[in-house]
mmCIF file of C-alpha atoms and ligand atoms in Angstrom:
data_model
loop_
_atom_site.group_PDB
_atom_site.id
_atom_site.type_symbol
_atom_site.label_atom_id
_atom_site.label_comp_id
_atom_site.label_asym_id
_atom_site.label_seq_id
_atom_site.Cartn_x
_atom_site.Cartn_y
_atom_site.Cartn_z
ATOM 1 C CA MET R 1111 0.000 0.000 0.000
ATOM 2 C CA PRO R 1112 1.585 3.316 -1.062
ATOM 3 C CA SER R 1113 1.789 6.128 1.470
ATOM 4 C CA THR R 1114 2.952 9.730 1.405
ATOM 5 C CA PRO R 1115 6.772 9.431 1.451
ATOM 6 C CA PRO R 1116 8.680 11.234 4.225
ATOM 7 C CA GLY R 1117 10.085 14.511 2.945
ATOM 8 C CA ALA R 1118 7.548 14.889 0.122
ATOM 9 C CA ARG R 1119 6.533 18.519 -0.342
ATOM 10 C CA GLY R 1120 2.992 18.851 0.978
ATOM 11 C CA ALA R 1121 0.002 21.150 0.665
ATOM 12 C CA VAL R 1122 -2.827 22.676 2.650
ATOM 13 C CA ILE R 1123 -6.360 23.623 1.640
ATOM 14 C CA THR R 1124 -6.552 27.419 1.846
ATOM 15 C CA GLY R 1125 -9.940 28.096 0.261
ATOM 16 C CA TRP R 1126 -13.141 26.333 -0.693
ATOM 17 C CA GLY R 1127 -16.412 27.050 -2.445
ATOM 18 C CA VAL R 1128 -19.604 25.404 -3.685
ATOM 19 C CA ALA R 1129 -22.292 25.883 -6.309
ATOM 20 C CA LEU R 1130 -25.760 24.373 -6.624
ATOM 21 C CA PRO R 1131 -28.254 25.151 -9.400
ATOM 22 C CA ASP R 1132 -31.357 27.074 -8.272
ATOM 23 C CA LYS R 1133 -33.912 24.534 -9.486
ATOM 24 C CA ILE R 1134 -34.916 21.933 -6.874
ATOM 25 C CA LEU R 1135 -36.597 18.591 -7.532
ATOM 26 C CA THR R 1136 -38.227 17.274 -4.346
ATOM 27 C CA ASN R 1137 -39.303 13.723 -3.602
ATOM 28 C CA VAL R 1138 -42.871 14.977 -3.825
ATOM 29 C CA ASP R 1139 -42.165 16.312 -7.340
ATOM 30 C CA LEU R 1140 -40.896 12.834 -8.285
ATOM 31 C CA GLU R 1141 -44.174 11.234 -7.168
ATOM 32 C CA SER R 1142 -45.840 12.611 -10.309
ATOM 33 C CA MET R 1143 -42.975 11.417 -12.547
ATOM 34 C CA MET R 1144 -42.614 7.781 -11.445
ATOM 35 C CA ASP R 1145 -44.150 5.136 -9.174
ATOM 36 C CA THR R 1146 -42.571 6.194 -5.879
ATOM 37 C CA ASP R 1147 -43.308 8.178 -2.736
ATOM 38 C CA ASP R 1148 -41.562 10.637 -0.488
ATOM 39 C CA GLU R 1149 -41.590 8.366 2.564
ATOM 40 C CA TRP R 1150 -40.035 5.426 0.693
ATOM 41 C CA ILE R 1151 -37.215 7.603 -0.695
ATOM 42 C CA ARG R 1152 -36.478 9.168 2.720
ATOM 43 C CA ASP R 1153 -36.485 5.786 4.469
ATOM 44 C CA ARG R 1154 -34.404 3.909 1.894
ATOM 45 C CA THR R 1155 -31.919 6.680 0.965
ATOM 46 C CA GLY R 1156 -32.127 9.691 3.331
ATOM 47 C CA ILE R 1157 -32.656 11.977 0.320
ATOM 48 C CA VAL R 1158 -35.369 14.667 0.426
ATOM 49 C CA GLN R 1159 -34.474 16.822 -2.584
ATOM 50 C CA ARG R 1160 -31.850 17.325 -5.281
ATOM 51 C CA HIS R 1161 -30.806 20.270 -7.488
ATOM 52 C CA VAL R 1162 -31.051 20.079 -11.294
ATOM 53 C CA GLY R 1163 -29.958 22.348 -14.146
ATOM 54 C CA GLY R 1164 -26.798 24.268 -14.954
ATOM 55 C CA THR R 1165 -23.726 23.133 -16.831
ATOM 56 C CA THR R 1166 -20.600 21.416 -15.567
ATOM 57 C CA ALA R 1167 -18.389 24.329 -16.615
ATOM 58 C CA GLY R 1168 -20.794 26.958 -15.246
ATOM 59 C CA LEU R 1169 -21.138 25.349 -11.807
ATOM 60 C CA SER R 1170 -17.389 24.663 -11.681
ATOM 61 C CA THR R 1171 -16.603 28.281 -12.436
ATOM 62 C CA GLU R 1172 -18.914 29.478 -9.638
ATOM 63 C CA ALA R 1173 -17.468 27.071 -7.048
ATOM 64 C CA GLY R 1174 -13.901 27.630 -8.273
ATOM 65 C CA ARG R 1175 -14.227 31.418 -8.067
ATOM 66 C CA ALA R 1176 -15.490 31.214 -4.479
ATOM 67 C CA ALA R 1177 -12.536 28.984 -3.531
ATOM 68 C CA LEU R 1178 -10.028 31.334 -5.200
ATOM 69 C CA ASP R 1179 -11.576 34.349 -3.442
ATOM 70 C CA MET R 1180 -11.406 32.649 -0.053
ATOM 71 C CA ALA R 1181 -7.771 31.634 -0.640
ATOM 72 C CA GLY R 1182 -7.017 35.198 -1.724
ATOM 73 C CA VAL R 1183 -5.161 34.131 -4.849
ATOM 74 C CA GLY R 1184 -5.199 35.721 -8.279
ATOM 75 C CA PRO R 1185 -5.440 34.336 -11.813
ATOM 76 C CA ASP R 1186 -1.658 33.996 -12.173
ATOM 77 C CA ASP R 1187 -1.272 31.978 -8.993
ATOM 78 C CA ILE R 1188 -2.767 28.624 -10.040
ATOM 79 C CA ASP R 1189 -0.465 26.146 -11.782
ATOM 80 C CA ALA R 1190 -3.023 23.417 -12.458
ATOM 81 C CA LEU R 1191 -6.778 22.984 -12.504
ATOM 82 C CA ILE R 1192 -8.144 19.457 -12.068
ATOM 83 C CA LEU R 1193 -11.857 19.067 -12.738
ATOM 84 C CA ALA R 1194 -13.237 15.763 -11.467
ATOM 85 C CA THR R 1195 -16.368 15.022 -13.466
ATOM 86 C CA THR R 1196 -18.188 12.141 -15.053
ATOM 87 C CA THR R 1197 -20.496 14.514 -16.960
ATOM 88 C CA PRO R 1198 -18.324 16.884 -19.032
ATOM 89 C CA ASP R 1199 -20.270 19.384 -21.150
ATOM 90 C CA ARG R 1200 -18.768 18.069 -24.388
ATOM 91 C CA ALA R 1201 -16.730 15.047 -25.466
ATOM 92 C CA VAL R 1202 -13.921 17.392 -26.510
ATOM 93 C CA PRO R 1203 -12.358 19.519 -25.116
ATOM 94 C CA ALA R 1204 -12.145 18.850 -21.386
ATOM 95 C CA SER R 1205 -14.619 21.017 -19.440
ATOM 96 C CA ALA R 1206 -11.594 22.099 -17.391
ATOM 97 C CA SER R 1207 -10.460 24.138 -20.427
ATOM 98 C CA THR R 1208 -13.730 26.103 -20.396
ATOM 99 C CA VAL R 1209 -13.450 26.663 -16.635
ATOM 100 C CA GLN R 1210 -9.838 27.808 -16.936
ATOM 101 C CA ASP R 1211 -10.932 30.387 -19.508
ATOM 102 C CA GLN R 1212 -13.976 31.533 -17.513
ATOM 103 C CA LEU R 1213 -11.887 31.959 -14.361
ATOM 104 C CA GLY R 1214 -9.208 33.808 -16.339
ATOM 105 C CA LEU R 1215 -6.429 31.524 -15.084
ATOM 106 C CA THR R 1216 -3.581 32.757 -17.212
ATOM 107 C CA SER R 1217 -0.765 30.269 -16.767
ATOM 108 C CA CYS R 1218 -2.301 27.004 -15.751
ATOM 109 C CA GLY R 1219 -2.657 23.437 -16.990
ATOM 110 C CA ALA R 1220 -6.219 22.154 -17.008
ATOM 111 C CA PHE R 1221 -7.641 18.649 -17.355
ATOM 112 C CA ASP R 1222 -10.695 16.549 -16.502
ATOM 113 C CA LEU R 1223 -10.440 13.463 -14.324
ATOM 114 C CA ASN R 1224 -13.161 10.798 -14.454
ATOM 115 C CA ALA R 1225 -13.281 8.389 -11.540
ATOM 116 C CA ALA R 1226 -17.080 8.642 -11.169
ATOM 117 C CA CYS R 1227 -18.194 9.447 -7.616
ATOM 118 C CA SER R 1228 -14.657 8.911 -6.258
ATOM 119 C CA GLY R 1229 -13.443 11.653 -8.601
ATOM 120 C CA TRP R 1230 -12.795 14.513 -6.187
ATOM 121 C CA VAL R 1231 -10.792 12.335 -3.776
ATOM 122 C CA TYR R 1232 -8.811 10.961 -6.748
ATOM 123 C CA ALA R 1233 -8.190 14.570 -7.814
ATOM 124 C CA LEU R 1234 -7.134 15.582 -4.291
ATOM 125 C CA VAL R 1235 -4.487 12.852 -4.204
ATOM 126 C CA ASN R 1236 -3.294 13.668 -7.733
ATOM 127 C CA ALA R 1237 -3.080 17.374 -6.856
ATOM 128 C CA HIS R 1238 -0.760 16.489 -3.983
ATOM 129 C CA GLY R 1239 1.361 14.592 -6.518
ATOM 130 C CA LEU R 1240 1.647 17.723 -8.691
ATOM 131 C CA ILE R 1241 2.565 19.799 -5.654
ATOM 132 C CA ALA R 1242 5.222 17.263 -4.632
ATOM 133 C CA MET R 1243 6.653 17.770 -8.152
ATOM 134 C CA GLY R 1244 6.805 21.557 -7.852
ATOM 135 C CA ALA R 1245 3.348 23.043 -8.524
ATOM 136 C CA ARG R 1246 2.632 26.006 -6.195
ATOM 137 C CA ARG R 1247 -1.145 25.908 -6.161
ATOM 138 C CA VAL R 1248 -3.729 23.532 -7.637
ATOM 139 C CA LEU R 1249 -7.450 24.216 -7.949
ATOM 140 C CA VAL R 1250 -9.317 20.948 -7.366
ATOM 141 C CA ILE R 1251 -12.963 21.015 -8.480
ATOM 142 C CA GLY R 1252 -15.581 18.246 -8.393
ATOM 143 C CA THR R 1253 -18.686 18.853 -10.477
ATOM 144 C CA ASP R 1254 -21.437 16.739 -11.958
ATOM 145 C CA THR R 1255 -24.611 17.507 -13.862
ATOM 146 C CA LEU R 1256 -26.134 14.075 -13.495
ATOM 147 C CA ASP R 1257 -29.577 15.265 -14.620
ATOM 148 C CA ARG R 1258 -28.226 14.897 -18.178
ATOM 149 C CA ILE R 1259 -27.665 11.149 -17.756
ATOM 150 C CA THR R 1260 -30.526 10.373 -15.350
ATOM 151 C CA ASP R 1261 -33.988 9.171 -16.376
ATOM 152 C CA TYR R 1262 -36.270 10.880 -13.836
ATOM 153 C CA HIS R 1263 -39.052 8.481 -14.857
ATOM 154 C CA ASP R 1264 -37.049 5.406 -13.780
ATOM 155 C CA ARG R 1265 -37.568 4.763 -10.080
ATOM 156 C CA ASN R 1266 -34.446 2.594 -9.846
ATOM 157 C CA THR R 1267 -32.164 5.556 -10.514
ATOM 158 C CA GLY R 1268 -34.234 8.740 -10.778
ATOM 159 C CA ILE R 1269 -34.659 9.155 -7.021
ATOM 160 C CA LEU R 1270 -30.927 9.318 -6.327
ATOM 161 C CA PHE R 1271 -29.075 11.806 -8.489
ATOM 162 C CA GLY R 1272 -28.643 15.594 -8.718
ATOM 163 C CA ASN R 1273 -26.247 18.348 -9.787
ATOM 164 C CA GLY R 1274 -23.641 20.354 -7.889
ATOM 165 C CA SER R 1275 -20.057 21.504 -7.589
ATOM 166 C CA GLY R 1276 -17.419 21.917 -4.882
ATOM 167 C CA ALA R 1277 -13.888 23.280 -5.122
ATOM 168 C CA ALA R 1278 -10.761 23.704 -3.036
ATOM 169 C CA VAL R 1279 -7.455 25.521 -3.482
ATOM 170 C CA LEU R 1280 -4.413 23.465 -2.491
ATOM 171 C CA GLU R 1281 -1.329 25.465 -1.682
ATOM 172 C CA ALA R 1282 2.236 24.127 -1.406
ATOM 173 C CA VAL R 1283 4.022 24.392 1.948
ATOM 174 C CA ASP R 1284 7.631 23.784 2.944
ATOM 175 C CA GLY R 1285 6.900 20.795 5.165
ATOM 176 C CA GLY R 1286 4.747 17.710 4.841
ATOM 177 C CA GLY R 1287 1.391 19.504 4.703
ATOM 178 C CA GLN R 1288 -2.030 18.098 5.495
ATOM 179 C CA LEU R 1289 -2.109 14.768 3.667
ATOM 180 C CA LEU R 1290 -1.032 11.921 5.955
ATOM 181 C CA GLY R 1291 -2.174 8.897 3.958
ATOM 182 C CA TRP R 1292 -4.273 7.892 0.973
ATOM 183 C CA ASP R 1293 -5.751 5.028 -1.008
ATOM 184 C CA LEU R 1294 -6.918 4.716 -4.615
ATOM 185 C CA ASP R 1295 -8.850 1.619 -5.587
ATOM 186 C CA SER R 1296 -10.694 0.111 -8.546
ATOM 187 C CA LEU R 1297 -12.798 -3.009 -8.949
ATOM 188 C CA GLY R 1298 -13.248 -3.175 -12.718
ATOM 189 C CA GLU R 1299 -14.933 -6.573 -12.550
ATOM 190 C CA ALA R 1300 -17.972 -4.804 -11.027
ATOM 191 C CA GLU R 1301 -18.312 -2.116 -13.707
ATOM 192 C CA SER R 1302 -21.582 -3.544 -15.075
ATOM 193 C CA ALA R 1303 -23.322 -2.740 -11.759
ATOM 194 C CA LEU R 1304 -23.463 0.976 -12.636
ATOM 195 C CA TYR R 1305 -22.824 2.544 -16.024
ATOM 196 C CA ALA R 1306 -24.120 4.881 -18.723
ATOM 197 C CA GLU R 1307 -23.328 4.415 -22.407
ATOM 198 C CA ILE R 1308 -22.208 7.543 -24.283
ATOM 199 C CA GLY R 1309 -25.442 9.432 -24.983
ATOM 200 C CA GLY R 1310 -27.399 7.128 -22.663
ATOM 201 C CA VAL R 1311 -28.722 7.218 -19.097
ATOM 202 C CA LEU R 1312 -27.513 5.569 -15.896
ATOM 203 C CA GLN R 1313 -28.235 1.848 -15.524
ATOM 204 C CA MET R 1314 -27.833 0.352 -12.066
ATOM 205 C CA GLU R 1315 -28.194 -2.846 -10.092
ATOM 206 C CA GLY R 1316 -29.032 -1.041 -6.877
ATOM 207 C CA ARG R 1317 -28.664 -3.898 -4.388
ATOM 208 C CA GLU R 1318 -25.367 -5.029 -5.927
ATOM 209 C CA VAL R 1319 -23.963 -1.491 -5.807
ATOM 210 C CA PHE R 1320 -25.122 -1.161 -2.196
ATOM 211 C CA ARG R 1321 -23.492 -4.413 -1.141
ATOM 212 C CA ARG R 1322 -20.165 -3.696 -2.817
ATOM 213 C CA ALA R 1323 -20.149 -0.010 -1.790
ATOM 214 C CA VAL R 1324 -20.249 -0.763 1.928
ATOM 215 C CA ARG R 1325 -17.279 -3.100 1.694
ATOM 216 C CA LEU R 1326 -15.327 -0.868 -0.735
ATOM 217 C CA MET R 1327 -15.741 2.211 1.466
ATOM 218 C CA ALA R 1328 -14.680 0.394 4.614
ATOM 219 C CA ASP R 1329 -11.691 -1.274 2.897
ATOM 220 C CA SER R 1330 -10.485 1.902 1.201
ATOM 221 C CA ALA R 1331 -10.827 3.936 4.404
ATOM 222 C CA THR R 1332 -8.938 1.269 6.341
ATOM 223 C CA ASN R 1333 -6.117 1.368 3.779
ATOM 224 C CA ALA R 1334 -5.860 5.159 4.072
ATOM 225 C CA LEU R 1335 -5.893 5.017 7.890
ATOM 226 C CA THR R 1336 -3.125 2.403 7.814
ATOM 227 C CA SER R 1337 -1.134 4.434 5.318
ATOM 228 C CA ALA R 1338 -1.492 7.483 7.600
ATOM 229 C CA GLY R 1339 -0.521 5.484 10.682
ATOM 230 C CA VAL R 1340 -3.668 6.499 12.593
ATOM 231 C CA SER R 1341 -6.745 4.668 13.844
ATOM 232 C CA ALA R 1342 -10.465 5.199 13.266
ATOM 233 C CA ASP R 1343 -10.754 6.577 16.819
ATOM 234 C CA ASP R 1344 -8.422 9.437 15.883
ATOM 235 C CA ILE R 1345 -10.810 10.751 13.207
ATOM 236 C CA THR R 1346 -12.797 13.888 14.098
ATOM 237 C CA LEU R 1347 -14.731 14.249 10.847
ATOM 238 C CA VAL R 1348 -15.593 11.791 8.078
ATOM 239 C CA VAL R 1349 -16.453 13.279 4.696
ATOM 240 C CA PRO R 1350 -17.999 10.379 2.795
ATOM 241 C CA HIS R 1351 -19.436 10.185 -0.706
ATOM 242 C CA GLN R 1352 -23.120 11.052 -0.384
ATOM 243 C CA ALA R 1353 -24.969 8.212 -2.118
ATOM 244 C CA ASN R 1354 -27.315 6.772 0.496
ATOM 245 C CA ILE R 1355 -27.403 7.380 4.266
ATOM 246 C CA ARG R 1356 -27.711 3.618 4.811
ATOM 247 C CA ILE R 1357 -24.480 2.975 2.853
ATOM 248 C CA ILE R 1358 -22.649 5.618 4.896
ATOM 249 C CA SER R 1359 -24.045 4.251 8.146
ATOM 250 C CA ALA R 1360 -23.187 0.615 7.345
ATOM 251 C CA SER R 1361 -19.630 1.415 6.234
ATOM 252 C CA LEU R 1362 -18.974 3.593 9.291
ATOM 253 C CA ASP R 1363 -20.310 0.750 11.450
ATOM 254 C CA ARG R 1364 -17.651 -1.500 9.941
ATOM 255 C CA LEU R 1365 -15.004 1.111 10.681
ATOM 256 C CA GLY R 1366 -16.272 1.645 14.233
ATOM 257 C CA ILE R 1367 -16.906 5.365 13.651
ATOM 258 C CA PRO R 1368 -20.197 6.888 14.915
ATOM 259 C CA LEU R 1369 -22.429 8.354 12.195
ATOM 260 C CA GLU R 1370 -22.476 11.679 14.090
ATOM 261 C CA ARG R 1371 -18.867 12.223 13.036
ATOM 262 C CA ALA R 1372 -19.859 12.301 9.344
ATOM 263 C CA SER R 1373 -20.778 15.386 7.347
ATOM 264 C CA ILE R 1374 -24.077 14.701 5.584
ATOM 265 C CA VAL R 1375 -25.588 16.871 2.837
ATOM 266 C CA LEU R 1376 -27.349 14.198 0.778
ATOM 267 C CA ASP R 1377 -30.753 14.988 2.268
ATOM 268 C CA ARG R 1378 -30.618 18.329 0.408
ATOM 269 C CA THR R 1379 -28.460 17.421 -2.619
ATOM 270 C CA GLY R 1380 -28.991 13.752 -3.441
ATOM 271 C CA ASN R 1381 -26.010 12.003 -4.998
ATOM 272 C CA THR R 1382 -23.968 14.640 -6.867
ATOM 273 C CA SER R 1383 -21.128 12.239 -7.759
ATOM 274 C CA SER R 1384 -17.790 14.121 -7.971
ATOM 275 C CA ALA R 1385 -19.287 17.119 -6.131
ATOM 276 C CA SER R 1386 -20.570 15.271 -3.089
ATOM 277 C CA VAL R 1387 -17.350 15.120 -1.044
ATOM 278 C CA PRO R 1388 -16.330 18.785 -1.523
ATOM 279 C CA LEU R 1389 -19.941 19.888 -0.850
ATOM 280 C CA ALA R 1390 -19.942 17.963 2.441
ATOM 281 C CA LEU R 1391 -16.452 19.234 3.302
ATOM 282 C CA ALA R 1392 -17.406 22.866 2.721
ATOM 283 C CA GLU R 1393 -20.501 22.579 4.908
ATOM 284 C CA ALA R 1394 -18.552 21.029 7.789
ATOM 285 C CA LEU R 1395 -15.826 23.673 7.560
ATOM 286 C CA ASP R 1396 -18.351 26.514 7.318
ATOM 287 C CA GLU R 1397 -20.120 25.148 10.406
ATOM 288 C CA GLY R 1398 -16.836 25.140 12.338
ATOM 289 C CA ARG R 1399 -16.867 21.384 12.896
ATOM 290 C CA VAL R 1400 -13.084 21.115 12.451
ATOM 291 C CA SER R 1401 -10.321 22.670 14.560
ATOM 292 C CA ASP R 1402 -6.601 22.929 13.923
ATOM 293 C CA GLY R 1403 -4.942 19.546 14.339
ATOM 294 C CA ASP R 1404 -8.136 17.499 13.811
ATOM 295 C CA LEU R 1405 -8.020 14.529 11.455
ATOM 296 C CA ILE R 1406 -10.436 14.357 8.512
ATOM 297 C CA LEU R 1407 -11.125 11.125 6.639
ATOM 298 C CA PHE R 1408 -12.360 11.473 3.045
ATOM 299 C CA VAL R 1409 -13.980 8.359 1.539
ATOM 300 C CA GLY R 1410 -15.326 8.133 -1.984
ATOM 301 C CA PHE R 1411 -16.724 5.259 -4.021
ATOM 302 C CA GLY R 1412 -18.603 4.998 -7.266
ATOM 303 C CA ALA R 1413 -19.056 3.469 -10.697
ATOM 304 C CA GLY R 1414 -16.111 1.451 -11.905
ATOM 305 C CA MET R 1415 -16.347 0.455 -9.225
ATOM 306 C CA SER R 1416 -13.859 2.980 -7.961
ATOM 307 C CA ALA R 1417 -12.917 3.983 -4.430
ATOM 308 C CA ALA R 1418 -10.585 6.568 -2.939
ATOM 309 C CA SER R 1419 -9.752 7.713 0.575
ATOM 310 C CA ALA R 1420 -7.479 10.269 2.172
ATOM 311 C CA VAL R 1421 -6.552 11.219 5.735
ATOM 312 C CA VAL R 1422 -5.784 14.889 6.308
ATOM 313 C CA ARG R 1423 -4.591 16.707 9.427
ATOM 314 C CA TRP R 1424 -6.525 19.963 9.277
ATOM 315 C CA SER R 1425 -4.916 23.365 9.352
ATOM 316 C CA PRO R 1426 -6.057 26.115 7.012
ATOM 317 C CA ASN R 1427 -2.895 28.095 7.631
ATOM 318 C CA ALA R 1428 -0.019 27.330 5.266
ATOM 319 C CA ALA R 1429 2.424 29.173 7.542
ATOM 320 C CA GLU R 1430 1.905 26.601 10.315
ATOM 321 C CA PHE R 1431 3.580 23.910 8.264
ATOM 322 C CA THR R 1432 7.353 23.789 8.288
ATOM 323 C CA ASP R 1433 9.846 20.960 8.006
ATOM 324 C CA ASP R 1434 9.154 20.257 11.682
ATOM 325 C CA GLY R 1435 5.417 20.650 11.146
ATOM 326 C CA ALA R 1436 2.298 18.701 12.020
ATOM 327 C CA ASN R 1437 2.852 16.045 9.386
ATOM 328 C CA ASP R 1438 6.086 14.886 10.988
ATOM 329 C CA GLU R 1439 4.542 14.003 14.346
HETATM 330 N N1 LIG N 294 -39.982 3.859 -4.824
HETATM 331 C C1 LIG N 294 -40.802 2.984 -4.232
HETATM 332 N N2 LIG N 294 -40.542 1.651 -4.162
HETATM 333 C C2 LIG N 294 -39.413 1.206 -4.747
HETATM 334 C C3 LIG N 294 -38.525 2.089 -5.392
HETATM 335 C C4 LIG N 294 -38.846 3.450 -5.427
HETATM 336 N N3 LIG N 294 -38.044 4.369 -6.022
HETATM 337 N N4 LIG N 294 -37.485 1.372 -5.865
HETATM 338 C C5 LIG N 294 -37.709 0.095 -5.528
HETATM 339 N N5 LIG N 294 -38.877 -0.012 -4.860
HETATM 340 C C6 LIG N 294 -39.474 -1.210 -4.297
HETATM 341 C C7 LIG N 294 -39.015 -2.473 -4.998
HETATM 342 O O1 LIG N 294 -39.801 -2.759 -6.124
HETATM 343 C C8 LIG N 294 -39.159 -3.488 -3.904
HETATM 344 O O2 LIG N 294 -40.516 -3.861 -3.805
HETATM 345 P P1 LIG N 294 -40.906 -5.396 -3.478
HETATM 346 O O3 LIG N 294 -40.342 -5.666 -2.103
HETATM 347 O O4 LIG N 294 -42.395 -5.361 -3.530
HETATM 348 O O5 LIG N 294 -40.256 -6.187 -4.554
HETATM 349 C C9 LIG N 294 -38.809 -2.727 -2.640
HETATM 350 O O6 LIG N 294 -39.039 -1.339 -2.957
HETATM 351 C C10 LIG N 294 -37.369 -2.917 -2.193
HETATM 352 O O7 LIG N 294 -36.524 -2.766 -3.333
HETATM 353 P P2 LIG N 294 -34.950 -2.844 -3.204
HETATM 354 O O8 LIG N 294 -34.348 -2.688 -4.568
HETATM 355 O O9 LIG N 294 -34.581 -4.054 -2.397
HETATM 356 O O10 LIG N 294 -34.673 -1.541 -2.331
HETATM 357 P P3 LIG N 294 -33.355 -1.150 -1.600
HETATM 358 O O11 LIG N 294 -33.585 -1.083 -0.167
HETATM 359 O O12 LIG N 294 -32.161 -1.924 -2.084
HETATM 360 O O13 LIG N 294 -33.173 0.359 -2.095
HETATM 361 C C11 LIG N 294 -31.757 1.584 -3.588
HETATM 362 C C12 LIG N 294 -32.941 0.622 -3.472
HETATM 363 C C13 LIG N 294 -31.477 1.868 -5.044
HETATM 364 C C14 LIG N 294 -32.117 2.882 -2.875
HETATM 365 C C15 LIG N 294 -30.525 0.938 -2.869
HETATM 366 O O14 LIG N 294 -30.326 -0.369 -3.357
HETATM 367 C C16 LIG N 294 -29.267 1.731 -3.105
HETATM 368 O O15 LIG N 294 -29.117 2.841 -2.635
HETATM 369 N N6 LIG N 294 -28.296 1.136 -3.819
HETATM 370 C C17 LIG N 294 -27.037 1.833 -4.104
HETATM 371 C C18 LIG N 294 -27.248 2.840 -5.188
HETATM 372 C C19 LIG N 294 -26.146 3.847 -5.255
HETATM 373 O O16 LIG N 294 -25.663 4.311 -4.263
HETATM 374 N N7 LIG N 294 -25.724 4.204 -6.489
HETATM 375 C C20 LIG N 294 -24.733 5.198 -6.705
HETATM 376 C C21 LIG N 294 -23.405 4.704 -6.328
HETATM 377 S S1 LIG N 294 -22.206 5.976 -6.493
#
């Protein structure tokens, strides 16, 4: 299992932002579109509403701008933009190119990364790799507009998915930075459990995805905890992929972490794929749920089936990290 090597140049998150389209589709709205009901959806998923509309580039630009403003960095300061998405606006070019232009980032590489709902955690780990190789700042965005590949008349899938975006600015520091350990995983043999053909809509074997997701999340999180050299008890906040409250609850049970330690936004957003982890992170940070020195566990899973986890020791202040800093404890 790979882990962050000693001496690697690290990074801290210095700004974050989110975007959700204005239009809301409630469970009650869905009752007139398919054979379902509000109570069933709440009980079986925890979801009450989801946002629809917007474009991947438009939502990314809004979330990215908010993150840049909070970090206090200008258009020349970003070396790379990674846009995690499974719903780019066009086949070519990458939606990241559109976002780079709309944000006016003048000297920056930009690319899309598709690891389905694990995408933002994959991007977070890859951004740390770029920073270890010399990048000063990386803008990491997760955005999906799943309404374009969801059939809202199919009760197997239409109750779950929505649109959104979340972004974070990662800034290089002299010492080890926030990332203590990570895990990237893929179970290609299970890809038929959840897929959409090009131009098609999502097809899903719900029970199979559920069963595999619980195990994948717990295994990936355990790998990241081991790689970080910490235990589940040390974790203050879990930021899990927001697919179904029962999946989150069952996987945290396996890890021995109480559900109260998780940030949950799925009741208001549904499953927003690549956006779900940064949306849940931003809400927890905005609510002051994390203090300096606390450990955050990110856990994503999704189609592929992919999984990704990361353990981060929180500090929003780049100056606190030196060669003798928190990561070397
Ligand atoms: N509304 C009302 N009833 C529904 C329904 C809906 N939207 N969908 C299924 N049902 C019915 C079924 O027909 C079945 O009825 P029956 O007992 O009379 O046959 C019953 O509810 C139970 O169906 P089941 O498929 O076993 O439900 P479930 O508890 O597994 O919940 C999911 C279905 C899709 C919510 C759940 O399997 C799930 O969340 N899976 C993972 C999906 C996911 O996270 N995908 C994204 C991964 S990134």
